[in-house]
mmCIF file with all atom_site columns, C-alpha atoms and ligand atoms in Angstrom:
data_model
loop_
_atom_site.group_PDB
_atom_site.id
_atom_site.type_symbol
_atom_site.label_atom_id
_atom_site.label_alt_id
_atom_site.label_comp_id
_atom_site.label_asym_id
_atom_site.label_entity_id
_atom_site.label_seq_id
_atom_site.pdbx_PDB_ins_code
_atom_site.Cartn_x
_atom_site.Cartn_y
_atom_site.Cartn_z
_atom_site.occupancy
_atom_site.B_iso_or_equiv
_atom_site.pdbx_formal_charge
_atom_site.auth_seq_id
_atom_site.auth_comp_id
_atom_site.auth_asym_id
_atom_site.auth_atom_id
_atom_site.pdbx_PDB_model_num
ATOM   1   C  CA  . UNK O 1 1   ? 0.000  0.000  0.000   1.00 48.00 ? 1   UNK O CA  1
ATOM   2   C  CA  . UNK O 1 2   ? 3.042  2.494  0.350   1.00 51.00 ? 2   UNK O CA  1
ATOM   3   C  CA  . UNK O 1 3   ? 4.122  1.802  -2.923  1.00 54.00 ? 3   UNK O CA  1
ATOM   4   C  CA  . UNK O 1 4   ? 0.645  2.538  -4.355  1.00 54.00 ? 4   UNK O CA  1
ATOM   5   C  CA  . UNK O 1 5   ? 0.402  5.930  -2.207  1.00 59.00 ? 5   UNK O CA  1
ATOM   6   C  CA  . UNK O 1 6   ? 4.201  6.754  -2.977  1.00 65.00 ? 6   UNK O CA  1
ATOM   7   C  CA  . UNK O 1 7   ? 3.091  6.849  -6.963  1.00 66.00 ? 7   UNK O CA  1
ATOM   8   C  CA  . UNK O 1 8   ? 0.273  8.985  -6.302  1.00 66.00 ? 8   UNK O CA  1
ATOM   9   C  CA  . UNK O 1 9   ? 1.806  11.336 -4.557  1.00 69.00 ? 9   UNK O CA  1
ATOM   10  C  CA  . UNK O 1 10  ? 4.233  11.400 -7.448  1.00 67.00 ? 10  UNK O CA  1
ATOM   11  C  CA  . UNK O 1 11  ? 1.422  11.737 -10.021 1.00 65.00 ? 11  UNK O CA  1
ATOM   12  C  CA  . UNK O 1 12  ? 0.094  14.455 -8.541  1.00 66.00 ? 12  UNK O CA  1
ATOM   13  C  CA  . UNK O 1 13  ? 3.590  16.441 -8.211  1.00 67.00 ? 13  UNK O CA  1
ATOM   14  C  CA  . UNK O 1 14  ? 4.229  15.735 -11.770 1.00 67.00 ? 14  UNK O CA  1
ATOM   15  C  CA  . UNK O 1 15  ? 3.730  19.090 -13.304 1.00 65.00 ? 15  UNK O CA  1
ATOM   16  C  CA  . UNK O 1 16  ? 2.867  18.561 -16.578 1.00 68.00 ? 16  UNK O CA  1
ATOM   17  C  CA  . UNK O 1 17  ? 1.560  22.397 -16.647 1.00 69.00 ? 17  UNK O CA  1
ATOM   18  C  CA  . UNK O 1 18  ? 5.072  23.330 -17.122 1.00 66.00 ? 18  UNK O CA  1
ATOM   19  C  CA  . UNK O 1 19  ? 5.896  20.897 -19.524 1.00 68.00 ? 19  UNK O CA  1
ATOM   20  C  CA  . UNK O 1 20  ? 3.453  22.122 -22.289 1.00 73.00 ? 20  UNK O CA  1
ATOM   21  C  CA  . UNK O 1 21  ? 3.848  25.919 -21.455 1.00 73.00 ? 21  UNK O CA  1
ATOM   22  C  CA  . UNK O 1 22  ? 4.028  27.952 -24.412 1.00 76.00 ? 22  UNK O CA  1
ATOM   23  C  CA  . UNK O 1 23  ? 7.715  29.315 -26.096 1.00 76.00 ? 23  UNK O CA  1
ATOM   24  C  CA  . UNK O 1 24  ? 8.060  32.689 -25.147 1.00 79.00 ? 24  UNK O CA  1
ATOM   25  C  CA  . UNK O 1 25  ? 8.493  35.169 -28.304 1.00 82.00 ? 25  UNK O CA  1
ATOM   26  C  CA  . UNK O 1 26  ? 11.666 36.366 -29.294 1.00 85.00 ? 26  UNK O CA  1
ATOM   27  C  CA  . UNK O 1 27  ? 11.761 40.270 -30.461 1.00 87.00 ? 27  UNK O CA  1
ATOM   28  C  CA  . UNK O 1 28  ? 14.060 40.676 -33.150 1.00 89.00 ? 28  UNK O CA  1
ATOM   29  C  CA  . UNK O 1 29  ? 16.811 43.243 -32.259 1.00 89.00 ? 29  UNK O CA  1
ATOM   30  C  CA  . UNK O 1 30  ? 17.158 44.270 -35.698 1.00 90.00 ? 30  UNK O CA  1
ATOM   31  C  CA  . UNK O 1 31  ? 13.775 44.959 -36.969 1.00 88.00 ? 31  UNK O CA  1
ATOM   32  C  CA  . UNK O 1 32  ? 11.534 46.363 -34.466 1.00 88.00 ? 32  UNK O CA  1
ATOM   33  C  CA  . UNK O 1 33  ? 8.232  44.823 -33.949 1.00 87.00 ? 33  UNK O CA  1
ATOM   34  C  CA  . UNK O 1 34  ? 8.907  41.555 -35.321 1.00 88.00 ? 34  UNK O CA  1
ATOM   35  C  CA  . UNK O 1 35  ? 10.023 38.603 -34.019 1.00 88.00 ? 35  UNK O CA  1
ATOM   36  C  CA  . UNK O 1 36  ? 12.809 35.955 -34.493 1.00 86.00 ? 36  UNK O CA  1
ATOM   37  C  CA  . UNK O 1 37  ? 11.650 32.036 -34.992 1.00 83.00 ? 37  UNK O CA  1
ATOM   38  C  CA  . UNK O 1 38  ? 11.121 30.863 -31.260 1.00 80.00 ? 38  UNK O CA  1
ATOM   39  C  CA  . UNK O 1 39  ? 10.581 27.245 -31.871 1.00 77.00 ? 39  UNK O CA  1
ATOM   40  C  CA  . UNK O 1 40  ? 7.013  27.144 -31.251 1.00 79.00 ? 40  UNK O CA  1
ATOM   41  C  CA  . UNK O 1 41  ? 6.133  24.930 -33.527 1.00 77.00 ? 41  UNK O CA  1
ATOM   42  C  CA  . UNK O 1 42  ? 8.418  22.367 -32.358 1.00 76.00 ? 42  UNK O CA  1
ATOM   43  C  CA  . UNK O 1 43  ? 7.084  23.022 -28.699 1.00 75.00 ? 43  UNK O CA  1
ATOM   44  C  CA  . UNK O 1 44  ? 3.582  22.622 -29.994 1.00 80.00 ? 44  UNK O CA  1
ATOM   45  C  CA  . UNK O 1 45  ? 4.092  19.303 -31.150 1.00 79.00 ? 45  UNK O CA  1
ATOM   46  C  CA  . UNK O 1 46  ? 6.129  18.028 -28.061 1.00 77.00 ? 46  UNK O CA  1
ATOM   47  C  CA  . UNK O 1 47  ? 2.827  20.147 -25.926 1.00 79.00 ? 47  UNK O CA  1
ATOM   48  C  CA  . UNK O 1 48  ? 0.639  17.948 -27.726 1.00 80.00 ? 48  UNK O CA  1
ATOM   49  C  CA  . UNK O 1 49  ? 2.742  14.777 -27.535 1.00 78.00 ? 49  UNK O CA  1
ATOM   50  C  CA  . UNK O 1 50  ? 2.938  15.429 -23.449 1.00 74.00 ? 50  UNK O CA  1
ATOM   51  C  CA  . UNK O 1 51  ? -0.843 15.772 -23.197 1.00 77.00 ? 51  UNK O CA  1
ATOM   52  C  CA  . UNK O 1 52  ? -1.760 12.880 -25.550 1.00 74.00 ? 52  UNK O CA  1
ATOM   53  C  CA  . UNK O 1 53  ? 0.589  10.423 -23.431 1.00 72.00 ? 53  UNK O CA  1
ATOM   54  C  CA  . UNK O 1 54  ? -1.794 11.223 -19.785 1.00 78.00 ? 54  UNK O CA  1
ATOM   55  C  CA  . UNK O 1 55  ? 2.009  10.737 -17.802 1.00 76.00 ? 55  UNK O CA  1
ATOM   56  C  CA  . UNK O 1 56  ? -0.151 10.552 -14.454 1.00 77.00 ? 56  UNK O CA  1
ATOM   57  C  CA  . UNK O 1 57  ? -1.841 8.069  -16.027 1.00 82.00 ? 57  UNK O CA  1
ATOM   58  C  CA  . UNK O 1 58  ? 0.997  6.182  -16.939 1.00 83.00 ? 58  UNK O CA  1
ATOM   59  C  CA  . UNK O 1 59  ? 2.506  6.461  -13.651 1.00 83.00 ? 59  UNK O CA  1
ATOM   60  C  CA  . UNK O 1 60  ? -0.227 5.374  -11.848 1.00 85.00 ? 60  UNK O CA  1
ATOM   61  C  CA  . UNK O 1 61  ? -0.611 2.253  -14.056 1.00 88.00 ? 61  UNK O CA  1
ATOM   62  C  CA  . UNK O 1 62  ? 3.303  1.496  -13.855 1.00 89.00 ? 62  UNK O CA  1
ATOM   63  C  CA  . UNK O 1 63  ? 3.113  1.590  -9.758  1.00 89.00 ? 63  UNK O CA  1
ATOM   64  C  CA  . UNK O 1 64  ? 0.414  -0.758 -9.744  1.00 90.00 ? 64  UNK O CA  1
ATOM   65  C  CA  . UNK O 1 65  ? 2.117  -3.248 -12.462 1.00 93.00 ? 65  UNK O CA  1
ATOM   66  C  CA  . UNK O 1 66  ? 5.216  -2.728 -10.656 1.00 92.00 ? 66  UNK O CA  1
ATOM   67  C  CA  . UNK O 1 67  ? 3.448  -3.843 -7.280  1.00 90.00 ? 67  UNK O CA  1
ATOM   68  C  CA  . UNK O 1 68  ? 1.551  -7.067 -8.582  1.00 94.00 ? 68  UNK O CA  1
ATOM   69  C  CA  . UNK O 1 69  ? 5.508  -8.260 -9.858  1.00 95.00 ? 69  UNK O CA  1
ATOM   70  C  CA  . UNK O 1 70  ? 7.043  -7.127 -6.709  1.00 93.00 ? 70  UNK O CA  1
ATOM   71  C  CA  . UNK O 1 71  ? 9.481  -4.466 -8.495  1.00 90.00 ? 71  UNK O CA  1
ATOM   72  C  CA  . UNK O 1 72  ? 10.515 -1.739 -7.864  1.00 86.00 ? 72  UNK O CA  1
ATOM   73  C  CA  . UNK O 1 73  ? 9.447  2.123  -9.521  1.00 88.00 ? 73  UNK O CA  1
ATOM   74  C  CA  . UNK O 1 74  ? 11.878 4.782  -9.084  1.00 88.00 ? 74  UNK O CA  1
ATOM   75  C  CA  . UNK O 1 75  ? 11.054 8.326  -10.444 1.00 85.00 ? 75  UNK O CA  1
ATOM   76  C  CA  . UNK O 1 76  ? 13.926 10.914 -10.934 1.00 88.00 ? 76  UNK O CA  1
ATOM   77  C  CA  . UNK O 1 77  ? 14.307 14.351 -10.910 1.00 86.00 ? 77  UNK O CA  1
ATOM   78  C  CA  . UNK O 1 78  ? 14.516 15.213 -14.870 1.00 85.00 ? 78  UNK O CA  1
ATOM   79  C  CA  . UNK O 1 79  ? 15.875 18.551 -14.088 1.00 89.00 ? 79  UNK O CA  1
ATOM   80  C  CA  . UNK O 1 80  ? 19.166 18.801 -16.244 1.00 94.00 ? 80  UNK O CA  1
ATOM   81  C  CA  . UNK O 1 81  ? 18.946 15.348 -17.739 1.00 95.00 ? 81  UNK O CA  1
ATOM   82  C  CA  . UNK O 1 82  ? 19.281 16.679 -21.086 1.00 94.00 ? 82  UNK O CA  1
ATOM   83  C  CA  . UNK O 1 83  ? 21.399 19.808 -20.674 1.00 96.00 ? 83  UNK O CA  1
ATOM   84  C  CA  . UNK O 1 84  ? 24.398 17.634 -18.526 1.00 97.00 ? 84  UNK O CA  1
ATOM   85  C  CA  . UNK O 1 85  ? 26.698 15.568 -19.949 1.00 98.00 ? 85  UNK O CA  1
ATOM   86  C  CA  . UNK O 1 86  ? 26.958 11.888 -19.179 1.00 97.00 ? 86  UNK O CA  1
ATOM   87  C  CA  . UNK O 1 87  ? 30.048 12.068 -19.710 1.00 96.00 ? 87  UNK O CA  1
ATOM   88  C  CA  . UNK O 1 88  ? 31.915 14.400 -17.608 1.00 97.00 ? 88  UNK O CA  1
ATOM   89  C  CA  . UNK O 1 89  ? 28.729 16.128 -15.697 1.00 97.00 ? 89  UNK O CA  1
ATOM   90  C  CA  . UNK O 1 90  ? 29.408 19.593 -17.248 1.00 98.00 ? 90  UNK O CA  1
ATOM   91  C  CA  . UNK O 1 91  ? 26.224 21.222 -17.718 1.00 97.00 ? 91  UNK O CA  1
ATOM   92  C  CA  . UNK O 1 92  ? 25.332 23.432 -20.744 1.00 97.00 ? 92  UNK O CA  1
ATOM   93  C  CA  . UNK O 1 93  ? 23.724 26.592 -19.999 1.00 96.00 ? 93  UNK O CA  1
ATOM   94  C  CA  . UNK O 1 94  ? 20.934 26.050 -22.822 1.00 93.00 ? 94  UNK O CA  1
ATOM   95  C  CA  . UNK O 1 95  ? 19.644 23.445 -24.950 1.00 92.00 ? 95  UNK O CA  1
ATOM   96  C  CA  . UNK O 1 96  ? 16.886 24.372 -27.557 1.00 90.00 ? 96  UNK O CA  1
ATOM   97  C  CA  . UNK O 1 97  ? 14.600 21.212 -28.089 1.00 85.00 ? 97  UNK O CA  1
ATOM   98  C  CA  . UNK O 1 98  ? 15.847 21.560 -32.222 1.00 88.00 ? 98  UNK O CA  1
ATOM   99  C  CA  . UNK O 1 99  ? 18.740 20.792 -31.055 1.00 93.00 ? 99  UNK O CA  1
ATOM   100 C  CA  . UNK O 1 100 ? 18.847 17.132 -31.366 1.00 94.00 ? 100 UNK O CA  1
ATOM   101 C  CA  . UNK O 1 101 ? 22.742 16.650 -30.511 1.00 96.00 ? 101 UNK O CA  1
ATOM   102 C  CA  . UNK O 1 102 ? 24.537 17.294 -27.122 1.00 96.00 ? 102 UNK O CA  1
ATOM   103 C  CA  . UNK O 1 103 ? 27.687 18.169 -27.867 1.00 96.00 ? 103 UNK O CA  1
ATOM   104 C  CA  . UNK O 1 104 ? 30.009 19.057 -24.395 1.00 97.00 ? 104 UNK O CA  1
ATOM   105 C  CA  . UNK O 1 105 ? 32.355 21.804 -24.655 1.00 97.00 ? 105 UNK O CA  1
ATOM   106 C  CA  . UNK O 1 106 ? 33.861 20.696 -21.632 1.00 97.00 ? 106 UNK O CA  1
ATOM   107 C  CA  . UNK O 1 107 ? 35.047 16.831 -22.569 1.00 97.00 ? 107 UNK O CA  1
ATOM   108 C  CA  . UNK O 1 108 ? 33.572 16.425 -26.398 1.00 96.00 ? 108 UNK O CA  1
ATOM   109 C  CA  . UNK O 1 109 ? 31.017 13.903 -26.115 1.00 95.00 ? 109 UNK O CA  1
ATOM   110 C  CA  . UNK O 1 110 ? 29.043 13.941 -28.535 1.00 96.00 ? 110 UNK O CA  1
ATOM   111 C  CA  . UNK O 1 111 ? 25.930 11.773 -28.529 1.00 96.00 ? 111 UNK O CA  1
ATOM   112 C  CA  . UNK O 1 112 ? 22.279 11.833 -29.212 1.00 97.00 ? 112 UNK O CA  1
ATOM   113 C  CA  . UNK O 1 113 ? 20.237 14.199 -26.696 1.00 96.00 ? 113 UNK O CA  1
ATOM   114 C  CA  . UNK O 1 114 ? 18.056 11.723 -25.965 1.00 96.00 ? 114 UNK O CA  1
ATOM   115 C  CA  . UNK O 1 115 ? 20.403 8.972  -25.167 1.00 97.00 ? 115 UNK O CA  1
ATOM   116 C  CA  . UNK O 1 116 ? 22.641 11.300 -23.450 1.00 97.00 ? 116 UNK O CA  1
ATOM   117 C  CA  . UNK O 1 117 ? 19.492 12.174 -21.183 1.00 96.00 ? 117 UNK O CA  1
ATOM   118 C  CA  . UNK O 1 118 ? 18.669 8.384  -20.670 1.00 96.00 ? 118 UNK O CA  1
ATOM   119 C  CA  . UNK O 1 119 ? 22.282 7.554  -19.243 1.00 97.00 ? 119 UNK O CA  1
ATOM   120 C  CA  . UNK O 1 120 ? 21.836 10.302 -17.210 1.00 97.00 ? 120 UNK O CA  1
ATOM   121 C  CA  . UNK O 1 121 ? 18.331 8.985  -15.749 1.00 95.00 ? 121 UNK O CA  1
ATOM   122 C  CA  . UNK O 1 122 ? 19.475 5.492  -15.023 1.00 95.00 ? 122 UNK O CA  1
ATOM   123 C  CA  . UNK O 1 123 ? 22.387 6.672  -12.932 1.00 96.00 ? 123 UNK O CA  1
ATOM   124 C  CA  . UNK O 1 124 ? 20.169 9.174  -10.933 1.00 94.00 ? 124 UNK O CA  1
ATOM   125 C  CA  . UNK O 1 125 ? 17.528 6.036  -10.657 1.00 92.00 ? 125 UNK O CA  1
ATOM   126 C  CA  . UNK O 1 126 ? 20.443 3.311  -10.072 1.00 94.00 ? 126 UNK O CA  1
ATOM   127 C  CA  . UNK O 1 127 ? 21.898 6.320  -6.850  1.00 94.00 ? 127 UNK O CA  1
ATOM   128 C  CA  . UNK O 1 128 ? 18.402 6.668  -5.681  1.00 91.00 ? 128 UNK O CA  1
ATOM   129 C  CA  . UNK O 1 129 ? 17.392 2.708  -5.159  1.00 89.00 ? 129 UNK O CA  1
ATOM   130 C  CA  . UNK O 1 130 ? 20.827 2.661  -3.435  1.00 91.00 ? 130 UNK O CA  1
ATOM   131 C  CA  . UNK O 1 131 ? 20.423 4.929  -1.414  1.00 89.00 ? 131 UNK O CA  1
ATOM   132 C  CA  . UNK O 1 132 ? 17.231 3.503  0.141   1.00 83.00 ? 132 UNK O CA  1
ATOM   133 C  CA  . UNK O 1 133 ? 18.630 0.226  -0.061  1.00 79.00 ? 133 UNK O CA  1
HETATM 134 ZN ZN1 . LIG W 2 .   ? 31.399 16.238 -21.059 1.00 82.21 ? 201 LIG W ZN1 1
#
């Protein structure tokens, strides 16, 4: 039952509100009134992909699967996951969702964003579960 309340509790703190805000415009400095490309198109389709998946949903439904095999859920923090590098920790002050790559300045790594952001999830997840091991 601790399990099951512990995923709730995390459902309701995910804050999908902030996930699917919209891209602020960018004033172009050179032409007053007008505005520079912002990315909101890309945004809009990630919004709609974040809505369409119903993460509490999915949370909920992976705590109670994960309870009736006797495994274990551990949700991390995905602050950063994308903008730090997996493979020396440096983190980049900005990383536009267009940009697909994460390339570190600090060590060179270069790797997908996505996979970069996965390796970076499993070793907060893998600190986490030892840590209340
Ligand atoms: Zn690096």
């Amino acid at each position: 039952m601790l399990l099951i309340e512990r995923c709730s509790a995390w459902a309701r703190a995910l804050q999908t509100g902030n996930l699917v805000r919209r891209a602020e415009p960018k004033p172009d400095p050179d032409a007053p009134g007008a505005f520079l490309p912002n990315g909101a198109a890309a945004k809009s389709g990630l919004t709609k992909s974040i809505l369409d998946a119903g993460w509490q949903t999915l949370i909920t439904l992976v705590c109670a699967k994960a309870a009736d095999a006797a495994r274990t859920v551990v949700l991390v923090n995905p602050a950063y996951t994308s903008r730090t590098c997996s493979g020396c920790g440096h983190v980049l002050a900005s990383l536009a969702l267009a940009e697909r790559e994460h390339v570190c300045p600090a060590c060179g790594v270069i790797s997908d964003r996505d996979v970069n952001a996965a390796i970076n999830i499993l070793r907060a997840g893998t600190a986490l579960r030892q840590a209340s091991a």
